Amino acid sequence: MRVMAQMGMVMNLDKCIGCHTCSVTCKQAWTNRAGTEYVWFNNVETRPGQGYPRRYEDQETWQGGWTLNSRGRLKLKAGGRVKKLLGIFASPVQPKLADYYEPWTYDYQTLIDAPLGDDFPVARPKSLITGENTKITWSANWDDNLGGVSEQGHLDPVVQRVRQESEDKIKFAFQQTFMFYLPRICEHCLNPSCMASCPSGAIYKRAEDGIVLVDQDRCRGWRQCVTGCPYKKIYFNHKTGKAEKCTFCYPRVEVGLPTVCSETCVGRLRYLGLFLYDADRVTAAAATPNEKDLYAAQLDLILDPNDPQVLAAARQQGIPPDWLNAARRSPVYALAKTYKVALPLHPEYRTMPMVWYIPPLSPIVDLLRDQGHDAESPGVLFGAIRSLRIPMEYLAELFTAGDVAEIERVLTILAAMRAHMRNITLQQPQDDSIAASVGMTDKSMREMYRLLAIAKYNERYVIPTAHVERAHELEELGCSLEYGPYEQPPLGEASGRPSPVAVETFQALRQRQTSDVSVSGDELKGRVNLLNWDGKGTPDGIFPKRQEPA
């Protein structure tokens, strides 16, 4: 048993209101630069809908994730090394800009400076890629709130699969349709197909916390990772020629702060914490023959942080005591493994994703209430789960590789929690048979309710800080006397260490706001810091310097 730690996230879809605050704050923090105009590390999709990029779940087209060969072993769906080598200079199996969208701005200058006349001036949309006039035809949330679903709803790949099984399951007449929001980030998988697809070895999974990152200095822009990722959460920066992806806000996580999307979430639907898993069994779990068994196989990988054998093995692997304590208090472990109400997104891709989702139950309650029923009575609520507008087959295609029984189990547990806690809140006689019917007790019901409904900040985010013995490797840690709003630190260059990212960002932002001078390699000290670069010039480190002949 080789115990490793993995940062994970759980999102409670019952709480998502589709406000896109997480997307906007992530955009401002990580992709507010030239070359990333179309890039959304975090986006919120309305389901049913085509998603972003359009129809990213259609792996017959995009060839993402893993599949099994004739011998039952894992292989990349896009092909092995020979196939990738033959197509290394042209990777056609990836979304085009039209599948994302052509980012635009508006020609406000013409609107403001237009001379007096009989015609009313307009601000034409201008492409941020070409600078020419453009026509707006799609965006990252074009089908938000079921926009156009009556015309384009059938293009949702999940709808397509469900309809192949039952033509009448999903209808798009407005009085019959359904919707819920699905926030998405990089899954930071245990078995990442993007990492296996990269010819340069630029994508790596951090050993200490499992966050998947792109080494900007090693990336050569082959874009095989874009093809390999089934969630299409790796993007190509057309300015730098590099791949970029969600970083799980690792500079914040290293000092115990939640990700930007979690910190700013209006609905408080995100939970962050630590998993312990057995790295030796990841490949075998991902190669489980039956797709419907992949969820259970992934769950078996997650180790019990209270097990003495697990703790002994973890200490032997060098995981410090404070991390083991955080794993015991982890809300994501509790929701995914203890209560088993959080599910992975598309386990059939065999990447073992580490961002989990609690399927939505609210539409059931809302519908029953609107029809005049006691919406949280267990007799009414349990019977309504199968007849709700949201077909369980649709949820199963998203979260359990089509296993409807698992979806029904999770929704029944959530319904039981509502009914059980309703009796307690209204001071009615407590009915312990409700909790017992789903294999739980009054205590476990109350604990799950607290975590899902009224958990405090430090209960939703249990993030261990980086190891003290590795502090010299962290860019964000620096003496407060050495760094400040100065051109040069007053006490030198911190013994030769690079400036913290936050300091570099401060200097670059101030220069950008007060000067027209391009950012040069001198300011960035030869490193590729995409948080700083504004698209002007060519910072050292993005491209190797040409060697002049002697």
Coordinates of C-alpha atoms in Angstrom, one line a residue:
M1 CA 0.0 0.0 0.0
R2 CA 1.5 3.3 -1.1
V3 CA -0.5 6.1 0.7
M4 CA -0.6 9.5 -1.0
A5 CA -2.6 12.7 -0.3
Q6 CA -4.9 14.3 -2.8
M7 CA -6.7 17.7 -2.5
G8 CA -10.3 17.2 -3.5
M9 CA -13.5 19.3 -3.9
V10 CA -17.2 18.5 -3.5
M11 CA -19.9 20.7 -4.9
N12 CA -23.5 20.5 -3.6
L13 CA -25.6 21.1 -6.8
D14 CA -28.7 21.8 -4.7
K15 CA -27.1 25.1 -3.6
C16 CA -25.8 26.4 -7.0
I17 CA -27.9 29.4 -8.2
G18 CA -26.0 29.9 -11.5
C19 CA -24.7 33.4 -10.6
H20 CA -21.3 32.7 -12.2
T21 CA -19.4 34.6 -9.4
C22 CA -17.0 31.7 -9.2
S23 CA -16.3 32.0 -13.0
V24 CA -15.7 35.7 -12.9
T25 CA -13.4 35.8 -9.9
C26 CA -11.4 32.9 -11.3
K27 CA -11.2 34.7 -14.7
Q28 CA -9.9 37.8 -13.0
A29 CA -7.4 35.9 -10.9
W30 CA -5.9 33.5 -13.5
T31 CA -6.9 34.3 -17.1
N32 CA -7.1 38.0 -17.4
R33 CA -4.3 38.2 -19.9
A34 CA -3.8 38.3 -23.7
G35 CA -4.1 34.9 -25.2
T36 CA -6.6 33.7 -22.7
E37 CA -9.7 35.6 -23.8
Y38 CA -11.7 32.5 -24.4
V39 CA -10.3 30.6 -21.4
W40 CA -12.5 29.8 -18.4
F41 CA -10.8 27.6 -15.8
N42 CA -14.1 27.6 -14.0
N43 CA -17.4 27.7 -15.8
V44 CA -21.0 27.0 -14.8
E45 CA -23.1 25.1 -17.2
T46 CA -26.9 24.8 -17.4
R47 CA -28.0 21.2 -17.8
P48 CA -29.4 20.1 -20.1
G49 CA -27.1 22.0 -22.4
Q50 CA -24.1 21.5 -24.7
G51 CA -21.5 22.6 -22.1
Y52 CA -18.3 24.4 -22.7
P53 CA -16.7 23.8 -25.2
R54 CA -19.8 22.6 -27.1
R55 CA -20.5 18.9 -26.8
Y56 CA -17.3 18.2 -24.9
E57 CA -18.8 15.0 -23.6
D58 CA -18.9 13.4 -27.0
Q59 CA -15.8 11.3 -26.7
E60 CA -16.5 9.5 -30.0
T61 CA -15.6 12.8 -31.6
W62 CA -13.0 14.3 -29.2
Q63 CA -11.3 11.0 -28.2
G64 CA -10.7 12.0 -24.6
G65 CA -10.0 9.9 -21.6
W66 CA -9.1 6.2 -21.4
T67 CA -10.5 3.0 -22.8
L68 CA -9.6 -0.7 -22.5
N69 CA -7.7 -2.6 -25.2
S70 CA -8.5 -6.2 -26.2
R71 CA -6.4 -7.5 -23.2
G72 CA -8.3 -5.3 -20.7
R73 CA -5.5 -2.8 -20.2
L74 CA -5.8 0.9 -20.2
K75 CA -5.0 2.8 -23.4
L76 CA -5.7 6.4 -24.4
K77 CA -8.8 6.7 -26.4
A78 CA -7.0 9.0 -28.8
G79 CA -4.4 6.3 -29.5
G80 CA -1.0 5.1 -28.3
R81 CA 2.5 6.5 -28.7
V82 CA 2.9 5.5 -32.4
K83 CA -0.4 7.1 -33.4
K84 CA 0.4 10.3 -31.4
L85 CA 3.9 10.4 -32.9
L86 CA 2.5 10.3 -36.4
G87 CA 0.2 13.1 -35.7
I88 CA 2.4 15.2 -33.4
F89 CA 2.6 18.2 -35.8
A90 CA -1.1 18.2 -36.4
S91 CA -3.6 17.5 -33.7
P92 CA -7.0 17.8 -35.4
V93 CA -9.0 15.9 -32.7
Q94 CA -9.7 19.0 -30.6
P95 CA -12.3 21.7 -30.4
K96 CA -12.0 24.7 -32.7
L97 CA -12.4 28.2 -31.6
A98 CA -16.0 28.2 -32.8
D99 CA -16.6 25.3 -30.3
Y100 CA -15.5 27.6 -27.5
Y101 CA -16.4 31.0 -28.9
E102 CA -14.6 33.9 -30.5
P103 CA -14.1 36.4 -27.7
W104 CA -15.2 40.0 -28.4
T105 CA -15.4 43.5 -27.2
Y106 CA -17.3 46.5 -28.5
D107 CA -16.1 49.5 -30.5
Y108 CA -17.1 52.0 -27.9
Q109 CA -14.7 54.6 -29.3
T110 CA -16.7 54.9 -32.5
L111 CA -19.9 55.2 -30.4
I112 CA -18.4 58.0 -28.3
D113 CA -16.6 59.9 -31.1
A114 CA -19.4 59.7 -33.7
P115 CA -20.3 63.1 -35.1
L116 CA -23.7 64.6 -34.8
G117 CA -26.0 63.1 -37.5
D118 CA -29.4 61.6 -38.2
D119 CA -28.2 58.0 -37.7
F120 CA -27.8 56.6 -34.2
P121 CA -24.3 55.2 -33.8
V122 CA -23.7 51.7 -32.5
A123 CA -20.8 49.9 -30.9
R124 CA -20.1 47.0 -33.2
P125 CA -18.7 43.8 -31.7
K126 CA -15.0 43.4 -32.4
S127 CA -13.1 40.1 -32.3
L128 CA -10.4 40.1 -29.6
I129 CA -8.5 37.6 -31.7
T130 CA -8.4 39.4 -35.1
G131 CA -9.6 42.9 -34.2
E132 CA -12.1 42.8 -37.0
N133 CA -15.8 43.1 -36.9
T134 CA -17.4 39.9 -35.8
K135 CA -20.8 38.3 -35.3
I136 CA -21.6 36.9 -31.9
T137 CA -22.9 33.4 -32.3
W138 CA -21.8 31.5 -29.1
S139 CA -20.2 32.0 -25.7
A140 CA -19.2 30.1 -22.6
N141 CA -22.8 30.4 -21.2
W142 CA -24.8 30.8 -24.4
D143 CA -27.4 28.2 -23.3
D144 CA -27.6 29.6 -19.8
N145 CA -30.9 29.1 -18.0
L146 CA -32.2 26.8 -20.8
G147 CA -31.6 29.6 -23.4
G148 CA -32.5 28.0 -26.8
V149 CA -33.0 24.6 -25.2
S150 CA -36.2 24.0 -27.2
E151 CA -34.2 24.3 -30.4
Q152 CA -30.8 22.9 -29.3
G153 CA -31.5 20.7 -26.3
H154 CA -31.2 17.5 -28.3
L155 CA -27.5 18.4 -29.0
D156 CA -26.6 17.7 -25.3
P157 CA -24.6 14.4 -25.6
V158 CA -26.2 13.1 -22.3
V159 CA -29.7 13.8 -23.6
Q160 CA -28.7 12.0 -26.8
R161 CA -27.6 8.9 -24.9
V162 CA -30.7 8.8 -22.6
R163 CA -33.0 9.2 -25.6
Q164 CA -31.4 6.3 -27.4
E165 CA -32.6 4.2 -24.4
S166 CA -36.1 5.8 -24.1
E167 CA -37.3 8.4 -26.6
D168 CA -39.9 9.9 -24.2
K169 CA -37.6 10.4 -21.2
I170 CA -36.7 14.0 -21.9
K171 CA -39.0 16.6 -23.6
F172 CA -38.1 20.2 -24.2
A173 CA -41.6 21.7 -24.0
F174 CA -41.2 24.4 -21.4
Q175 CA -43.9 23.1 -19.1
Q176 CA -42.2 19.7 -19.0
T177 CA -38.5 20.5 -19.0
F178 CA -36.0 20.7 -16.1
M179 CA -32.7 22.3 -15.4
F180 CA -29.9 22.5 -12.9
Y181 CA -26.5 24.1 -12.8
L182 CA -23.2 22.3 -13.0
P183 CA -20.0 24.2 -12.1
R184 CA -16.9 22.7 -13.6
I185 CA -13.2 23.0 -13.0
C186 CA -10.2 20.7 -13.8
E187 CA -10.9 17.4 -12.1
H188 CA -7.2 16.9 -10.9
C189 CA -7.6 13.3 -11.6
L190 CA -5.8 10.4 -10.0
N191 CA -5.3 8.9 -13.5
P192 CA -5.0 12.0 -15.7
S193 CA -5.1 11.3 -19.4
C194 CA -3.8 14.8 -20.2
M195 CA -0.6 13.9 -18.4
A196 CA -0.2 10.6 -20.3
S197 CA -0.9 12.5 -23.6
C198 CA 1.8 15.1 -23.3
P199 CA 4.8 14.3 -25.5
S200 CA 7.0 16.9 -23.6
G201 CA 6.2 15.6 -20.1
A202 CA 5.2 19.1 -19.1
I203 CA 2.1 18.1 -17.3
Y204 CA 2.7 16.6 -13.8
K205 CA 0.8 15.7 -10.7
R206 CA 2.3 17.1 -7.5
A207 CA 3.3 14.3 -5.2
E208 CA 2.4 16.3 -2.0
D209 CA -1.2 17.1 -2.8
G210 CA -2.1 15.6 -6.2
I211 CA -2.7 19.0 -7.9
V212 CA -2.2 18.6 -11.7
L213 CA -0.1 21.5 -13.2
V214 CA 1.6 22.4 -16.5
D215 CA 5.3 23.3 -16.4
Q216 CA 5.3 26.3 -18.7
D217 CA 9.0 26.0 -19.3
R218 CA 8.7 22.5 -20.6
C219 CA 5.5 22.9 -22.6
R220 CA 6.1 23.0 -26.4
G221 CA 2.5 23.5 -27.4
W222 CA 1.8 20.1 -29.0
R223 CA -1.8 20.3 -27.8
Q224 CA -2.1 16.6 -27.3
C225 CA -3.3 17.3 -23.8
V226 CA -6.3 19.2 -25.1
T227 CA -7.2 16.1 -27.0
G228 CA -6.5 13.7 -24.1
C229 CA -8.6 15.6 -21.5
P230 CA -12.2 14.3 -21.7
Y231 CA -13.4 17.3 -19.8
K232 CA -11.7 19.7 -22.1
K233 CA -10.3 21.7 -19.2
I234 CA -6.9 22.4 -20.8
Y235 CA -6.7 25.4 -23.0
F236 CA -4.1 26.6 -25.6
N237 CA -2.8 30.1 -25.1
H238 CA -2.4 31.4 -28.7
K239 CA 0.0 34.2 -27.5
T240 CA 2.5 32.1 -25.6
G241 CA 2.0 28.8 -27.5
K242 CA 1.6 27.0 -24.2
A243 CA -1.1 25.0 -22.6
E244 CA -2.8 26.3 -19.5
K245 CA -5.3 24.8 -17.0
C246 CA -6.9 25.2 -13.6
T247 CA -4.2 25.3 -10.9
F248 CA -6.5 24.6 -8.0
C249 CA -5.2 28.0 -6.8
Y250 CA -2.1 26.2 -5.4
P251 CA -0.5 29.4 -4.1
R252 CA -3.5 29.9 -1.9
V253 CA -3.9 26.2 -0.9
E254 CA -0.3 26.0 0.2
V255 CA -0.9 28.6 2.9
G256 CA -4.3 27.2 4.0
L257 CA -6.6 29.4 1.9
P258 CA -9.4 28.0 -0.2
T259 CA -9.5 28.3 -4.0
V260 CA -10.8 31.6 -5.4
C261 CA -13.9 29.9 -6.8
S262 CA -14.7 28.4 -3.3
E263 CA -13.9 31.6 -1.4
T264 CA -16.3 33.7 -3.5
C265 CA -19.1 31.2 -4.0
V266 CA -22.4 32.9 -3.2
G267 CA -24.2 29.6 -2.4
R268 CA -21.4 28.2 -0.2
L269 CA -21.8 25.0 -2.2
R270 CA -18.1 24.0 -2.4
Y271 CA -16.1 22.0 0.1
L272 CA -12.3 21.5 0.1
G273 CA -10.4 18.8 1.9
L274 CA -7.9 16.0 1.8
F275 CA -8.2 12.4 0.6
L276 CA -5.8 9.6 1.3
Y277 CA -5.6 7.0 -1.4
D278 CA -3.6 3.9 -2.4
A279 CA -1.5 4.9 -5.4
D280 CA -0.6 1.3 -6.1
R281 CA -4.2 0.4 -7.0
V282 CA -5.1 3.4 -9.2
T283 CA -4.3 1.7 -12.6
A284 CA -6.2 -1.5 -11.6
A285 CA -9.2 0.5 -10.5
A286 CA -9.3 2.6 -13.7
A287 CA -9.1 -0.7 -15.7
T288 CA -12.3 -2.1 -14.1
P289 CA -14.1 -3.9 -17.0
N290 CA -17.7 -2.8 -16.3
E291 CA -18.1 1.0 -16.5
K292 CA -20.9 0.9 -13.9
D293 CA -18.4 -0.5 -11.3
L294 CA -16.0 2.3 -11.8
Y295 CA -17.6 4.5 -9.1
A296 CA -17.3 1.7 -6.5
A297 CA -13.7 1.0 -7.6
Q298 CA -12.8 4.7 -7.2
L299 CA -14.4 4.8 -3.8
D300 CA -12.4 1.7 -2.8
L301 CA -9.2 3.7 -3.6
I302 CA -9.9 6.2 -0.9
L303 CA -8.5 5.1 2.4
D304 CA -9.9 5.5 5.9
P305 CA -7.7 8.1 7.7
N306 CA -8.8 6.6 11.0
D307 CA -7.4 3.1 10.1
P308 CA -4.2 2.4 12.2
Q309 CA -2.7 0.5 9.2
V310 CA -3.4 3.4 6.9
L311 CA -1.9 5.9 9.4
A312 CA 1.2 3.8 9.8
A313 CA 1.7 3.5 6.0
A314 CA 1.1 7.2 5.6
R315 CA 3.7 8.1 8.2
Q316 CA 6.1 5.8 6.5
Q317 CA 5.5 7.6 3.2
G318 CA 6.4 10.9 4.9
I319 CA 2.9 12.4 5.2
P320 CA 3.1 14.7 8.3
P321 CA 0.8 14.5 11.3
D322 CA -1.0 17.7 10.6
W323 CA -2.0 16.4 7.1
L324 CA -3.3 13.2 8.6
N325 CA -5.3 15.2 11.1
A326 CA -6.7 17.3 8.2
A327 CA -7.6 14.1 6.4
R328 CA -9.6 12.9 9.4
R329 CA -11.5 16.2 9.5
S330 CA -11.9 16.4 5.7
P331 CA -15.4 17.3 4.6
V332 CA -14.8 15.9 1.1
Y333 CA -14.0 12.5 2.7
A334 CA -17.1 12.6 4.8
L335 CA -19.4 13.4 1.9
A336 CA -17.8 11.1 -0.6
K337 CA -16.8 8.1 1.5
T338 CA -18.6 8.3 4.9
Y339 CA -22.1 9.4 3.8
K340 CA -21.6 8.4 0.1
V341 CA -23.7 11.2 -1.3
A342 CA -21.0 12.8 -3.5
L343 CA -20.3 11.3 -6.9
P344 CA -17.6 11.8 -9.5
L345 CA -18.3 13.4 -12.9
H346 CA -18.2 10.9 -15.8
P347 CA -16.4 8.0 -14.1
E348 CA -16.6 6.1 -17.4
Y349 CA -13.7 8.3 -18.7
R350 CA -11.5 6.2 -16.3
T351 CA -9.5 9.2 -15.2
M352 CA -10.6 8.9 -11.5
P353 CA -11.7 12.5 -11.1
M354 CA -11.3 14.2 -7.7
V355 CA -14.0 16.8 -8.0
W356 CA -17.2 15.3 -6.7
Y357 CA -20.9 16.4 -7.0
I358 CA -24.0 15.9 -4.8
P359 CA -26.8 15.5 -7.3
P360 CA -29.7 18.0 -7.0
L361 CA -32.8 17.2 -5.0
S362 CA -34.5 20.6 -4.7
P363 CA -36.6 20.4 -7.8
I364 CA -38.4 17.4 -6.3
V365 CA -39.3 19.4 -3.2
D366 CA -40.3 22.5 -5.2
L367 CA -42.6 20.5 -7.5
L368 CA -44.4 18.8 -4.6
R369 CA -44.8 22.0 -2.8
D370 CA -46.3 23.8 -5.8
Q371 CA -48.8 20.9 -6.2
G372 CA -50.0 21.4 -2.6
H373 CA -48.3 18.4 -1.0
D374 CA -46.3 18.3 2.2
A375 CA -43.1 18.4 0.3
E376 CA -40.8 17.0 3.0
S377 CA -43.1 14.2 4.3
P378 CA -41.1 11.0 3.8
G379 CA -44.0 9.1 2.4
V380 CA -44.6 11.7 -0.3
L381 CA -41.0 12.6 -0.9
F382 CA -39.6 9.1 -1.3
G383 CA -42.4 8.2 -3.8
A384 CA -41.7 11.3 -5.9
I385 CA -38.0 10.7 -6.5
R386 CA -38.6 8.4 -9.5
S387 CA -41.3 10.6 -11.1
L388 CA -39.5 14.0 -11.0
R389 CA -38.8 16.0 -14.1
I390 CA -35.1 15.4 -13.8
P391 CA -34.8 11.8 -15.1
M392 CA -32.6 9.8 -12.9
E393 CA -31.2 8.3 -16.2
Y394 CA -29.8 11.8 -17.0
L395 CA -28.1 12.1 -13.6
A396 CA -26.8 8.6 -13.9
E397 CA -25.2 9.4 -17.3
L398 CA -23.4 12.3 -15.6
F399 CA -22.3 10.8 -12.3
T400 CA -22.4 7.0 -12.3
A401 CA -21.8 5.8 -15.8
G402 CA -25.5 5.0 -16.2
D403 CA -26.1 3.2 -12.9
V404 CA -29.6 4.5 -12.0
A405 CA -29.6 2.6 -8.7
E406 CA -26.7 4.6 -7.3
I407 CA -28.5 7.9 -8.1
E408 CA -31.7 6.7 -6.5
R409 CA -29.7 5.7 -3.4
V410 CA -28.1 9.1 -3.1
L411 CA -31.4 11.0 -3.6
T412 CA -33.1 8.8 -1.1
I413 CA -30.5 9.6 1.5
L414 CA -30.8 13.3 0.9
A415 CA -34.6 13.1 1.0
A416 CA -34.4 11.1 4.3
M417 CA -32.2 13.8 5.8
R418 CA -34.8 16.5 4.9
A419 CA -37.6 14.6 6.4
H420 CA -35.7 13.6 9.5
M421 CA -34.5 17.1 10.2
R422 CA -37.9 18.7 9.4
N423 CA -39.4 16.7 12.3
I424 CA -36.6 17.9 14.6
T425 CA -36.9 21.5 13.5
L426 CA -40.7 21.6 13.9
Q427 CA -40.4 19.8 17.3
Q428 CA -42.5 16.9 16.1
P429 CA -42.0 13.4 17.3
Q430 CA -38.7 12.1 16.1
D431 CA -39.0 9.1 13.8
D432 CA -35.7 7.2 13.8
S433 CA -37.0 4.7 11.2
I434 CA -36.5 7.4 8.5
A435 CA -32.7 7.4 9.2
A436 CA -32.7 3.6 9.6
S437 CA -34.4 3.1 6.2
V438 CA -31.2 4.5 4.5
G439 CA -28.7 2.8 6.8
M440 CA -28.0 5.8 9.0
T441 CA -28.6 6.9 12.6
D442 CA -29.9 10.1 14.2
K443 CA -26.4 11.1 15.0
S444 CA -25.0 10.6 11.5
M445 CA -28.1 12.4 10.0
R446 CA -27.5 15.4 12.2
E447 CA -23.8 15.4 11.3
M448 CA -24.5 15.2 7.6
Y449 CA -27.2 17.9 7.9
R450 CA -24.7 20.2 9.7
L451 CA -22.1 19.7 7.0
L452 CA -24.5 20.2 4.1
A453 CA -26.7 23.0 5.5
I454 CA -25.0 25.1 8.2
A455 CA -21.3 24.2 8.2
K456 CA -19.0 27.1 9.2
Y457 CA -16.1 28.3 7.1
N458 CA -13.5 26.2 8.8
E459 CA -15.7 23.1 8.5
R460 CA -16.2 23.5 4.7
Y461 CA -12.5 24.2 4.0
V462 CA -10.1 21.9 5.9
I463 CA -6.8 22.7 4.1
P464 CA -3.5 21.7 5.6
T465 CA -0.7 24.2 5.0
A466 CA 2.4 23.1 3.1
H467 CA 5.0 21.2 5.0
V468 CA 7.2 23.4 7.1
E469 CA 10.3 21.6 6.0
R470 CA 9.5 22.5 2.4
A471 CA 8.8 26.1 3.1
H472 CA 11.9 27.2 1.0
E473 CA 10.2 25.8 -2.1
L474 CA 7.1 28.0 -1.7
E475 CA 7.0 31.2 -3.6
E476 CA 4.4 32.8 -1.4
L477 CA 6.4 32.6 1.8
G478 CA 8.8 35.4 2.3
C479 CA 9.9 37.7 5.1
S480 CA 7.6 40.8 5.4
L481 CA 10.7 43.0 5.8
E482 CA 12.2 41.7 2.6
Y483 CA 9.2 42.3 0.4
G484 CA 7.1 45.4 0.0
P485 CA 5.9 47.9 -2.5
Y486 CA 9.5 48.7 -3.6
E487 CA 11.3 48.4 -6.9
Q488 CA 13.9 46.3 -5.1
P489 CA 13.5 44.6 -1.7
P490 CA 15.4 46.7 1.0
L491 CA 17.3 43.6 2.3
G492 CA 18.4 42.3 -1.1
E493 CA 17.1 39.5 -3.3
A494 CA 16.2 37.1 -0.4
S495 CA 19.5 35.3 -0.7
G496 CA 19.1 34.7 -4.4
R497 CA 15.6 33.2 -4.2
P498 CA 13.0 34.4 -6.8
S499 CA 10.5 37.0 -5.7
P500 CA 7.1 35.7 -4.5
V501 CA 4.4 35.5 -7.2
A502 CA 2.3 38.0 -5.2
V503 CA 5.2 40.6 -5.2
E504 CA 5.8 40.1 -8.9
T505 CA 2.1 40.5 -9.6
F506 CA 2.0 43.7 -7.6
Q507 CA 4.9 45.2 -9.5
A508 CA 3.7 44.2 -12.9
L509 CA 0.1 45.4 -12.2
R510 CA 1.4 48.8 -11.0
Q511 CA 3.6 49.1 -14.1
R512 CA 0.7 48.1 -16.4
Q513 CA -1.6 50.7 -14.8
T514 CA 0.8 53.6 -14.9
S515 CA 2.9 53.0 -18.0
D516 CA 2.8 52.0 -21.6
V517 CA 6.1 50.2 -21.4
S518 CA 6.0 46.5 -22.2
V519 CA 6.8 43.9 -19.5
S520 CA 10.4 42.8 -20.2
G521 CA 12.3 39.8 -19.3
D522 CA 14.3 41.8 -16.7
E523 CA 11.2 42.4 -14.6
L524 CA 10.2 38.7 -14.7
K525 CA 13.8 37.5 -14.0
G526 CA 13.7 34.9 -16.7
R527 CA 10.8 33.0 -15.4
V528 CA 7.4 32.3 -17.0
N529 CA 4.9 33.8 -14.6
L530 CA 1.6 33.9 -16.5
L531 CA 0.0 35.9 -13.7
N532 CA 2.1 38.9 -14.6
W533 CA 2.5 38.8 -18.3
D534 CA 0.1 41.1 -20.1
G535 CA 0.8 39.8 -23.7
K536 CA 3.2 42.5 -24.6
G537 CA 6.7 41.6 -25.6
T538 CA 8.3 38.2 -25.1
P539 CA 9.4 37.4 -21.5
D540 CA 12.5 35.3 -21.1
G541 CA 11.6 31.7 -20.5
I542 CA 8.7 31.4 -22.9
F543 CA 10.9 30.6 -25.8
P544 CA 14.5 29.4 -25.6
K545 CA 17.1 31.9 -26.7
R546 CA 18.7 31.3 -30.1
Q547 CA 22.3 30.3 -29.9
E548 CA 24.5 32.4 -32.2
P549 CA 27.1 30.4 -34.1
A550 CA 30.6 30.9 -32.8

